Structure formats: C-alpha cells, structure tokens
Amino acid sequence: MLKYNEIATEIEQDILQRNLKQGTKLPKFEELIARYKVSKSTIVKALAILESRGVIYQVQGSGVFVRRRKKYGYINMLENQGFTSDLEEFKITTKVLGVEKIFPTEEIAEYLNCAPGDSLFHVQRIRYINAQALCIEESFFKSSIVPYLNEEIANESIFNYLKSALKLKIGFSDKYLHVIKMKEAESKLLEIETGSPGLFVEELFYLNSGEPFDFSKTTYHHEHSQFFLQSSNLK
Amino acid sequence: MLKYNEIATEIEQDILQRNLKQGTKLPKFEELIARYKVSKSTIVKALAILESRGVIYQVQGSGVFVRRRKKYGYINMLENQGFTSDLEEFKITTKVLGVEKIFPTEEIAEYLNCAPGDSLFHVQRIRYINAQALCIEESFFKSSIVPYLNEEIANESIFNYLKSALKLKIGFSDKYLHVIKMKEAESKLLEIETGSPGLFVEELFYLNSGEPFDFSKTTYHHEHSQFFLQSSNLK
C-alpha cells in the first residue's frame, strides 16, 4: 500500500475509534507530520483521499474537520469494491444461482471492450441481509482478466478473490441507476409481488489500468436497501 | 476562482470540445505545464480534481487518460449544485407551490444545526423535464444564512441565486436514498398512479465552512429520471 493510503487509513481509524463528531477539528499539519513521521506532501495526499471519501472537510485558512458518519445500515454508493464492507454490522449471505462460461452479447462486448472470441464468466446470485432478500445480481467477468471462477468462489466475495488470489488492482467504476417495476422473474427470486418498486443499477468496473473487466446488473429490493452518497468539496 | 480549479475547467472543456474518447492519453505533465504556464503542483491539483469528477483516470507510470462520458439525459448523483447543469440539453421548468417562512421541526433543526428561534424558508416545487413531471422537491433553507427568498427566485435556480446574489460558497453534501411507493399527495402532483415507484432522496447541503444551510427531500418520477455516478481511483 502506498504511504499516503496507509496514513489515510490510520487517520480514518482514529476518527472512528474515538467516535469524533461532525465539525471536530483535527490536529494541524505540523502535528500530523510529527505524529505519523512523514513528509508534508504525504499528509496533503492522505487528507485529499479522506476528503474525497467524505471522512473530512478542509476549510481554507481554518483547518481540517470531521464529517458526519453515514447512518447505520446504509450502503455507500461510492464504494466500488462490493458492499460487504459497508454492511459489516449485518449478516450478508449469498445464494449462487449459476456460474457459466459464455460468449458476450453485442451490448456486453461493447461495454467490456471485448476482442472477437473473448469469453466471459456469467454469475447470477441472490444476496441476503439478515436472511432477507437484498438484491439479485448478474455479473459478467472477462475471462481474459478473470481466467477462473466457480460456485465456491461466487459464494463468498468475488472481489476479495480478485484482489487476493488474482492480485487484480481494481480501479474505478461507472454506475447507471433508475427505478423500475419488477418483472415476474426477479420478483419471484426476491420474494416480492410482481410490479413492486426496485432500484436497478448497471455498473461497469475497471482495473486501475483503465481496462474494463466486470459488467453487472443489480436489482435491489426496495424494502431492504437504502443508500448514501457524500459529495466532496473537491468539485 | 483558484488557479487549479481554472486549469481543471480548461482541461475538461478541451476534452469535451475535441470529443476525446475513453482511454485517450492526455499530454504529459511537462506539456501541460508549458501549455497552461503554471507550476507542476497546480497541474497535480487540477488533475486530482478532474479524477475525482470522473473526467480522467491516472495510471501510475503510464499517464493520464480520458474517462467515458456520461450517457445522454442522466442526472449526475455527485453534482451538488442542483441538477440544472446536468440536463442542459433538456428544457427544465419549475412550478413553485409555495415559499413560506416557518420554524423548524425537531428533526430539521437537528439536521440544520439550528439555534433556538432560528427560522427557515420552506420551498415546495415541482420540476419538469420537457414538460413531463421530473420530481417534487421540498427544501428548508436556514434564514440566518439565506435571509431572503421568494417565489420569483424559486422559479429559477435557487443555487444560482445563492452563489451569485448572496455570494455563498457551497461546499459539500450528504445524500440518503431509498426507493418508495408514492403516496396519494405526491403521486397527484407528479401525475402518476398512487403506489407507483419513486426514488426518495434526502440531502443536506453545507457551505464550504462546514455549516449546513439547506435540507431537502425530493421524490423522483421513476419514468422520467435516471442517474449516473462515477467512482474514482482515489479511494
């Protein structure tokens, strides 16, 4: 891990452990430099990361302050590493409906920038939160980047497998969202009446080299999901 | 405007005008420094801003690249300056239902961190996109920060008024979202059947000093709204 990422994580842990409230002023640059024994530019970068994550805000000429923590049980919309870490207070379980190797449709080949003949792993899963249906998820992984995947892996966090076993460096993602009325197939799987509201999310994930590797479509049960999102001062 | 914000805007305009595609490599640091006649640290900051906005991505050791542009007609979820600028290709109109001065409920006083006796401007509006109902919006502005507001102002972009007339510096925001079934009152205003799906968004806006000044509740018509969101490499 890069030094400024490490420092960012340490400062965030410190804020969480001491349960610091919105508006609490953090120590000055000089104190942070002395505490973490790093250069000023490392602290500047660490604070920029924490600002973009919504952990702090910086006020020019006046200092660095703690931001409000998210409400309990909300899923962070900016998290692009799977939501398991957001909901660690809850029991998240998974039912794998299928893992198969397929060839992409034209739409998906375009999203994933596939070469002719490229195959994909197609994974379908239902995720549960405290034994209640949270979402149904269909993902397509480019097999040129993810050469192996099976039901056992899909039963746990696929992203943890990508990072720890395949050593992939996951970069950024694009999300497209709208509200739908659920069709029969998905409402059955989510154990809800056909026509019920749901949040439909399409997401394209990239490695940090900029190469797309995963396209997924997720439908959330409206009664068992809620989301939060913090914009930062950077823009 | 700060120099690095200016440069960020110039680089973004350049990418848009030349319609550069995802993955296009931008010039090297040295070229950007020469082109914009600024220091290296100004370019570093400008690129960090563009990265956090989803305009570019940076690959260590290999360069800076253009990111995919959003799809046509999608509302940027990270935009915290009102959505008028996202939908400039469309005709956004407003019907003001009311502007009144009130005292806050306990819930809203807590969100807005009100002092005893603080009053609020309560604004209710319907927004239309190409003459179709987009959302119904209820906002509460702290009158200690927004001392004047009326129907004429609410008929246009309130945020433009806050920035240009009141010279407020809008900082960041917290959004909380979930999908609902619409009740009778809001479905009537949005001209949709009671019980239809909708996206319900609560948002708390802060000045860049960290002071909260606006709390709003917005319900989106599911057929006339769609959203996008780009996560960045920073986290």
PDB file of N, CA, C and O in Angstrom, chain B residues 53-81:
ATOM      1  N   ARG B  53     -13.819  14.058 -10.278  1.00  0.00           N
ATOM      2  CA  ARG B  53     -15.050  14.334 -11.030  1.00  0.00           C
ATOM      3  C   ARG B  53     -15.355  13.264 -12.070  1.00  0.00           C
ATOM      4  O   ARG B  53     -16.341  13.356 -12.779  1.00  0.00           O
ATOM      5  N   GLY B  54     -14.452  12.285 -12.228  1.00  0.00           N
ATOM      6  CA  GLY B  54     -14.701  11.215 -13.201  1.00  0.00           C
ATOM      7  C   GLY B  54     -14.391  11.610 -14.631  1.00  0.00           C
ATOM      8  O   GLY B  54     -14.827  10.950 -15.565  1.00  0.00           O
ATOM      9  N   VAL B  55     -13.604  12.681 -14.822  1.00  0.00           N
ATOM     10  CA  VAL B  55     -13.289  13.134 -16.176  1.00  0.00           C
ATOM     11  C   VAL B  55     -12.072  12.388 -16.735  1.00  0.00           C
ATOM     12  O   VAL B  55     -11.967  12.142 -17.928  1.00  0.00           O
ATOM     13  N   ILE B  56     -11.158  12.049 -15.849  1.00  0.00           N
ATOM     14  CA  ILE B  56      -9.935  11.348 -16.270  1.00  0.00           C
ATOM     15  C   ILE B  56      -9.612  10.219 -15.279  1.00  0.00           C
ATOM     16  O   ILE B  56     -10.224  10.136 -14.213  1.00  0.00           O
ATOM     17  N   TYR B  57      -8.666   9.370 -15.652  1.00  0.00           N
ATOM     18  CA  TYR B  57      -8.045   8.485 -14.672  1.00  0.00           C
ATOM     19  C   TYR B  57      -6.542   8.513 -14.881  1.00  0.00           C
ATOM     20  O   TYR B  57      -6.072   8.775 -15.982  1.00  0.00           O
ATOM     21  N   GLN B  58      -5.815   8.297 -13.783  1.00  0.00           N
ATOM     22  CA  GLN B  58      -4.354   8.355 -13.847  1.00  0.00           C
ATOM     23  C   GLN B  58      -3.805   6.954 -13.595  1.00  0.00           C
ATOM     24  O   GLN B  58      -4.246   6.274 -12.670  1.00  0.00           O
ATOM     25  N   VAL B  59      -2.882   6.529 -14.434  1.00  0.00           N
ATOM     26  CA  VAL B  59      -2.262   5.229 -14.253  1.00  0.00           C
ATOM     27  C   VAL B  59      -0.802   5.458 -13.918  1.00  0.00           C
ATOM     28  O   VAL B  59      -0.065   6.062 -14.713  1.00  0.00           O
ATOM     29  N   GLN B  60      -0.401   5.006 -12.721  1.00  0.00           N
ATOM     30  CA  GLN B  60       0.968   5.262 -12.268  1.00  0.00           C
ATOM     31  C   GLN B  60       1.998   4.762 -13.268  1.00  0.00           C
ATOM     32  O   GLN B  60       1.922   3.618 -13.730  1.00  0.00           O
ATOM     33  N   GLY B  61       2.908   5.614 -13.630  1.00  0.00           N
ATOM     34  CA  GLY B  61       3.984   5.220 -14.532  1.00  0.00           C
ATOM     35  C   GLY B  61       3.589   5.196 -15.993  1.00  0.00           C
ATOM     36  O   GLY B  61       4.413   4.922 -16.858  1.00  0.00           O
ATOM     37  N   SER B  62       2.296   5.467 -16.268  1.00  0.00           N
ATOM     38  CA  SER B  62       1.939   5.355 -17.677  1.00  0.00           C
ATOM     39  C   SER B  62       1.190   6.581 -18.208  1.00  0.00           C
ATOM     40  O   SER B  62       1.196   6.835 -19.418  1.00  0.00           O
ATOM     41  N   GLY B  63       0.549   7.376 -17.334  1.00  0.00           N
ATOM     42  CA  GLY B  63      -0.013   8.623 -17.826  1.00  0.00           C
ATOM     43  C   GLY B  63      -1.429   8.897 -17.369  1.00  0.00           C
ATOM     44  O   GLY B  63      -1.951   8.265 -16.452  1.00  0.00           O
ATOM     45  N   VAL B  64      -2.036   9.865 -18.035  1.00  0.00           N
ATOM     46  CA  VAL B  64      -3.363  10.362 -17.691  1.00  0.00           C
ATOM     47  C   VAL B  64      -4.276  10.118 -18.884  1.00  0.00           C
ATOM     48  O   VAL B  64      -3.919  10.442 -20.012  1.00  0.00           O
ATOM     49  N   PHE B  65      -5.466   9.550 -18.631  1.00  0.00           N
ATOM     50  CA  PHE B  65      -6.352   9.143 -19.719  1.00  0.00           C
ATOM     51  C   PHE B  65      -7.774   9.687 -19.520  1.00  0.00           C
ATOM     52  O   PHE B  65      -8.214   9.913 -18.389  1.00  0.00           O
ATOM     53  N   VAL B  66      -8.473   9.847 -20.648  1.00  0.00           N
ATOM     54  CA  VAL B  66      -9.859  10.339 -20.632  1.00  0.00           C
ATOM     55  C   VAL B  66     -10.804   9.225 -20.185  1.00  0.00           C
ATOM     56  O   VAL B  66     -10.648   8.081 -20.595  1.00  0.00           O
ATOM     57  N   ARG B  67     -11.797   9.580 -19.351  1.00  0.00           N
ATOM     58  CA  ARG B  67     -12.825   8.606 -18.955  1.00  0.00           C
ATOM     59  C   ARG B  67     -14.062   8.748 -19.818  1.00  0.00           C
ATOM     60  O   ARG B  67     -14.331   9.804 -20.380  1.00  0.00           O
ATOM     61  N   ARG B  68     -14.838   7.665 -19.884  1.00  0.00           N
ATOM     62  CA  ARG B  68     -16.103   7.631 -20.599  1.00  0.00           C
ATOM     63  C   ARG B  68     -17.002   8.787 -20.166  1.00  0.00           C
ATOM     64  O   ARG B  68     -17.089   9.078 -18.979  1.00  0.00           O
ATOM     65  N   ARG B  69     -17.659   9.441 -21.117  1.00  0.00           N
ATOM     66  CA  ARG B  69     -18.624  10.483 -20.729  1.00  0.00           C
ATOM     67  C   ARG B  69     -19.934   9.834 -20.317  1.00  0.00           C
ATOM     68  O   ARG B  69     -20.254   8.734 -20.734  1.00  0.00           O
ATOM     69  N   LYS B  70     -20.691  10.541 -19.482  1.00  0.00           N
ATOM     70  CA  LYS B  70     -21.975  10.008 -19.045  1.00  0.00           C
ATOM     71  C   LYS B  70     -22.913   9.839 -20.234  1.00  0.00           C
ATOM     72  O   LYS B  70     -22.730  10.461 -21.265  1.00  0.00           O
ATOM     73  N   LYS B  71     -23.917   8.980 -20.027  1.00  0.00           N
ATOM     74  CA  LYS B  71     -24.924   8.821 -21.073  1.00  0.00           C
ATOM     75  C   LYS B  71     -25.835  10.044 -21.107  1.00  0.00           C
ATOM     76  O   LYS B  71     -26.076  10.689 -20.089  1.00  0.00           O
ATOM     77  N   TYR B  72     -26.372  10.298 -22.256  1.00  0.00           N
ATOM     78  CA  TYR B  72     -27.282  11.419 -22.506  1.00  0.00           C
ATOM     79  C   TYR B  72     -28.518  11.352 -21.588  1.00  0.00           C
ATOM     80  O   TYR B  72     -29.172  10.320 -21.494  1.00  0.00           O
ATOM     81  N   GLY B  73     -28.797  12.460 -20.930  1.00  0.00           N
ATOM     82  CA  GLY B  73     -30.037  12.549 -20.159  1.00  0.00           C
ATOM     83  C   GLY B  73     -29.978  11.994 -18.751  1.00  0.00           C
ATOM     84  O   GLY B  73     -30.992  11.934 -18.074  1.00  0.00           O
ATOM     85  N   TYR B  74     -28.809  11.566 -18.312  1.00  0.00           N
ATOM     86  CA  TYR B  74     -28.683  11.055 -16.945  1.00  0.00           C
ATOM     87  C   TYR B  74     -28.329  12.201 -15.988  1.00  0.00           C
ATOM     88  O   TYR B  74     -27.582  13.106 -16.353  1.00  0.00           O
ATOM     89  N   ILE B  75     -28.834  12.134 -14.784  1.00  0.00           N
ATOM     90  CA  ILE B  75     -28.529  13.142 -13.763  1.00  0.00           C
ATOM     91  C   ILE B  75     -27.318  12.669 -12.959  1.00  0.00           C
ATOM     92  O   ILE B  75     -27.294  11.534 -12.476  1.00  0.00           O
ATOM     93  N   ASN B  76     -26.326  13.531 -12.821  1.00  0.00           N
ATOM     94  CA  ASN B  76     -25.116  13.200 -12.060  1.00  0.00           C
ATOM     95  C   ASN B  76     -25.405  13.218 -10.560  1.00  0.00           C
ATOM     96  O   ASN B  76     -25.722  14.254  -9.997  1.00  0.00           O
ATOM     97  N   MET B  77     -25.272  12.068  -9.922  1.00  0.00           N
ATOM     98  CA  MET B  77     -25.596  11.979  -8.495  1.00  0.00           C
ATOM     99  C   MET B  77     -24.587  12.694  -7.621  1.00  0.00           C
ATOM    100  O   MET B  77     -24.867  12.967  -6.463  1.00  0.00           O
ATOM    101  N   LEU B  78     -23.394  12.948  -8.141  1.00  0.00           N
ATOM    102  CA  LEU B  78     -22.384  13.617  -7.316  1.00  0.00           C
ATOM    103  C   LEU B  78     -22.446  15.132  -7.453  1.00  0.00           C
ATOM    104  O   LEU B  78     -21.773  15.852  -6.740  1.00  0.00           O
ATOM    105  N   GLU B  79     -23.238  15.603  -8.382  1.00  0.00           N
ATOM    106  CA  GLU B  79     -23.408  17.037  -8.548  1.00  0.00           C
ATOM    107  C   GLU B  79     -24.146  17.575  -7.315  1.00  0.00           C
ATOM    108  O   GLU B  79     -25.180  17.047  -6.933  1.00  0.00           O
ATOM    109  N   ASN B  80     -23.588  18.575  -6.687  1.00  0.00           N
ATOM    110  CA  ASN B  80     -24.300  19.103  -5.524  1.00  0.00           C
ATOM    111  C   ASN B  80     -24.657  20.570  -5.710  1.00  0.00           C
ATOM    112  O   ASN B  80     -24.774  21.327  -4.773  1.00  0.00           O
ATOM    113  N   GLN B  81     -24.852  20.966  -6.940  1.00  0.00           N
ATOM    114  CA  GLN B  81     -25.166  22.374  -7.209  1.00  0.00           C
ATOM    115  C   GLN B  81     -26.496  22.462  -7.953  1.00  0.00           C
ATOM    116  O   GLN B  81     -26.725  23.363  -8.747  1.00  0.00           O
TER     117      GLN B  81
END
